[in-house]
Amino acid sequence: MKSAFFFFTLLIAFPIFSQDQDSINRKRIEIHRIEKAPQIDGVLDEVAWQNASVATDFIERIPKNGVPIPDSLHTEVKIIYDDLGIYFGAIMTDPQIEKIPKELTERDNIRNDDFFFILLNGYNDRQQSLQFIVTAAGVQYDAKMTNGFEDDSWNAVWYSAVQLNKNNWVVEMFIPYSELRFPEKDVQVWGLNMEREYRRTGTRYSWSPVDNRKGSFSFYDGEIYGIEKIQTPTRLSFQPYLSTYVNNYDGETETTFNGGMDLKYGINDAFTLDMILIPDFGQAKFDETVLNLSAFEVQYEEQRSFFTEGTEMFSKGDLFYSRRIGGAPSIGLNVLEDEEIEFYPSSVDLINAVKISGRTDGGLGIGFFNAVTERTFAEIKNTLTGEKREVLVEPISNYNVFVLDQRFGGSSSISLVNTNLTREGSFRDANATGIYTSLTNKKNTMNYWLNAEGSWVMEEETKFGAEGQIGFSQISGENRFSAELDVRTKDYDINDMGYSSFTNYLRSYVHYSYQYLQPKGFLNNMFLNFNLSHERRLDPDLYGNFEFNFNSSFTTKKFFNFGGGFEYTPIGTQDFYEPRVFGRHVDIPTYYDQWLWFGTDFRKRFTLETVVDWYKYDERRRSRLIVEVTPTFRVSDQFTIMWNSNLIFSDKEEGFVDIENDEIIFGQRDRNTFVNSLESTFIFNNKMSLNLAFRHYFSDVSYDNFYNLQNDGGLSLNQDYSENHNTTYNSWNIDLRYSWWFAPGSQLTLLYRNSIQSNLNEAYLDLDRNFNILFDQPQVNSLSLRISYYLDYNRMKSWFQPKSTNTYKNRKMGNINL
């Protein structure tokens, strides 16, 4: 009954929140089927292109919204299709071809380039499009765009070529249906928009006009007609891999060989199954580790491709933090008096993982994710007898995510997300469920949201927690505002499969912003925003924080970027997280924070970005200064060097140290942190690159005084506490990576990795001594080679068929045989 009532209410609300589609000036194009496919080489001279439909009359989107493209940049795009996929041929006039910026980069990375891109939406729901970009240097970039938010972790296998001519440059593209999603029906109507980036003036032109005053970019998609009765081939592909590692650590060398496979199967034109068998993530990018003194764990970015590609549906509501799968074991160790830990695993091995996702013609998205990890043991040694024993620190565990996501009305949706972790035996299990509603009004000027989540943690007893959010936002015009109320109970806990830090609070938030929608004076754009937030502890009730925040951002017509802002807490903060004990809090004095930043013209060979941020507390000598400098030098279109230096000086901060004899011990400390990183890339061509990534993180902490935390949140001097908590932490990482995309979807990667860490109970080390100690630590030196090869079922099938009976054999995409 409740479900029926809910969907009946939604049905009534549908006309209210359905978009006013007729008020949008959408372009439409009808395309034609071809019999013989063209060669993808950047030359549109085949018969297939002669009678192709042509999209033209592009309109400027930024910075001067709504202005027709000048004749000197005339752009037209030819579009055709067959049973294998859809083809685009873009012809872009340029009076100064020799000045076209065409910096070579790695795939999925665009810097100083002109480019052409396509947004395709097989469901024509104006909420999620697939993005395909080709730069003037021939580099491919693909992503999923959902309501204006871009996810570039998604990767597809498609084909493109670029040709620079005397007065224009041409992009030719073929996108197989296997990489697209669309409903099963005879007559297709897809959403389409196309854009051209003219880098020299920072101007972008779109085919279907976009009104920057309101709504997201994808809401203004045009439409493709004419795709009918396509006999799409079986969507089945395999990506087997072989890898080998030679690892040296502390004088011991180990060699390993691995093999496995990823599988992708199109259940139908709308739904796809992805499976990983015998995973290998040894070449994933290193984590940017830090010295963590906060009350919460560090949330690291996911680096493993299987958990980043095509997972946007599973990320709804933030209930799923994929680093939980294969992360550190969840069960602690009890070590006896005469025992020591001989080995404790840093991670848990993944047995396999599978995900199924897609969307029906009615806009219902369905997602299913499942992963299984294996039993993991630690090893404990008896120091008297030398005997060793294994202890289970992670049982076989099953991780599951299930999602239903109904889109409607152009920009509205309602989603149900469930996550479940089941561990073998009597160990802790967990479940979390969330319902998320986002409604946009008919005029596309207001957005409203209402979310509710529940968490269940099952041990000897079941612990239940909940969160609710309600809010609205004006999404049109130069003046915009929003407000939100968020409440979370103390037992809310999604950390078995998700990530949650702060709990037990009631928060309210108000936002106002003003922005230029057209260039004015010497500025291309300006953005100002003002924010007020208030937080209270929920149980027992206690004031937490009241904060005012202002931000600004400006871009001049010469592409100099600058801005700044400030933040102020007029009556201080009562922090109920730092004490690490329920019901306690610590007083933090009033502070104000002010910052300035600037960035030079991104079109130049040398660019510089700088941030200065200074916190000043209403307490003698307590402050924090942050300085970040990022110079980038483009030596040539093939070679780029970027350096980042981040310096943080924190004086007289106060934080949790220990609990001793039921007393919560705080310490007053000085902390200095230096982070230096280098990224250098040499691109041989648009399929081959050499990349160097270096990072050194240094942080030292020196304690001056120790205190007992009082019940009223104040601190009293503790002169008896004498534990040494001074710390110097170093993290050193070098990755030297050679990558070669030797065939579509197929890659060879050779990686050398060097990693060192040191953690000392000392502070204020001089530079020489710090690095001497660091390089005396055991080092990880690793050399690995990984080769993966993309195999399409239809391509493999064609190997065994006569030439006259299949369409794949002898077709060419430039110099790539299909």
CSV table of N, CA and C in Angstrom, one decimal, residues 18 22 43 58 85 94 105 200 244 285 317 350 420 431 442 451 627 728 749:
chain,number,residue,atom,x,y,z
A,18,SER,N,7.5,18.0,-15.2
A,18,SER,CA,7.9,17.7,-16.5
A,18,SER,C,8.4,19.0,-17.2
A,22,ASP,N,8.7,22.3,-25.3
A,22,ASP,CA,8.4,23.1,-26.5
A,22,ASP,C,9.0,24.4,-26.5
A,43,VAL,N,39.6,11.7,-44.3
A,43,VAL,CA,39.4,12.2,-45.7
A,43,VAL,C,38.0,11.7,-46.0
A,58,PHE,N,26.4,26.4,-36.3
A,58,PHE,CA,26.7,26.3,-34.8
A,58,PHE,C,26.6,27.7,-34.2
A,85,GLY,N,27.3,0.8,-36.5
A,85,GLY,CA,27.4,2.0,-35.6
A,85,GLY,C,27.1,3.2,-36.4
A,94,ASP,N,39.3,27.0,-40.7
A,94,ASP,CA,40.2,27.8,-39.8
A,94,ASP,C,41.1,28.6,-40.8
A,105,THR,N,48.9,14.6,-25.9
A,105,THR,CA,48.7,14.2,-24.5
A,105,THR,C,48.4,12.7,-24.5
A,200,ARG,N,42.3,29.4,-29.3
A,200,ARG,CA,43.0,30.6,-29.3
A,200,ARG,C,42.2,31.8,-28.7
A,244,THR,N,53.6,-9.6,-15.5
A,244,THR,CA,54.7,-10.2,-14.7
A,244,THR,C,55.3,-9.1,-13.8
A,285,LYS,N,47.7,3.5,-9.9
A,285,LYS,CA,48.5,4.6,-9.4
A,285,LYS,C,48.6,4.6,-7.9
A,317,GLY,N,24.2,8.7,-4.0
A,317,GLY,CA,24.0,8.7,-2.5
A,317,GLY,C,25.2,8.5,-1.7
A,350,LEU,N,40.9,-10.0,-4.0
A,350,LEU,CA,39.6,-10.0,-4.7
A,350,LEU,C,39.5,-11.3,-5.5
A,420,ASN,N,24.9,-4.1,0.6
A,420,ASN,CA,24.9,-5.2,1.6
A,420,ASN,C,26.3,-5.9,1.6
A,431,ASN,N,24.2,-3.5,6.2
A,431,ASN,CA,23.2,-3.2,5.2
A,431,ASN,C,22.9,-1.7,5.3
A,442,LYS,N,8.9,22.7,-14.2
A,442,LYS,CA,8.6,22.7,-15.7
A,442,LYS,C,9.4,23.8,-16.4
A,451,ASN,N,16.0,13.3,0.5
A,451,ASN,CA,16.7,12.1,0.6
A,451,ASN,C,16.6,11.5,1.9
A,627,VAL,N,50.5,27.7,1.5
A,627,VAL,CA,51.0,28.3,0.2
A,627,VAL,C,51.2,27.1,-0.8
A,728,THR,N,57.9,12.5,12.8
A,728,THR,CA,58.3,12.9,11.5
A,728,THR,C,58.0,11.8,10.5
A,749,THR,N,51.9,-1.9,-21.0
A,749,THR,CA,52.4,-1.0,-20.0
A,749,THR,C,53.6,-1.5,-19.3
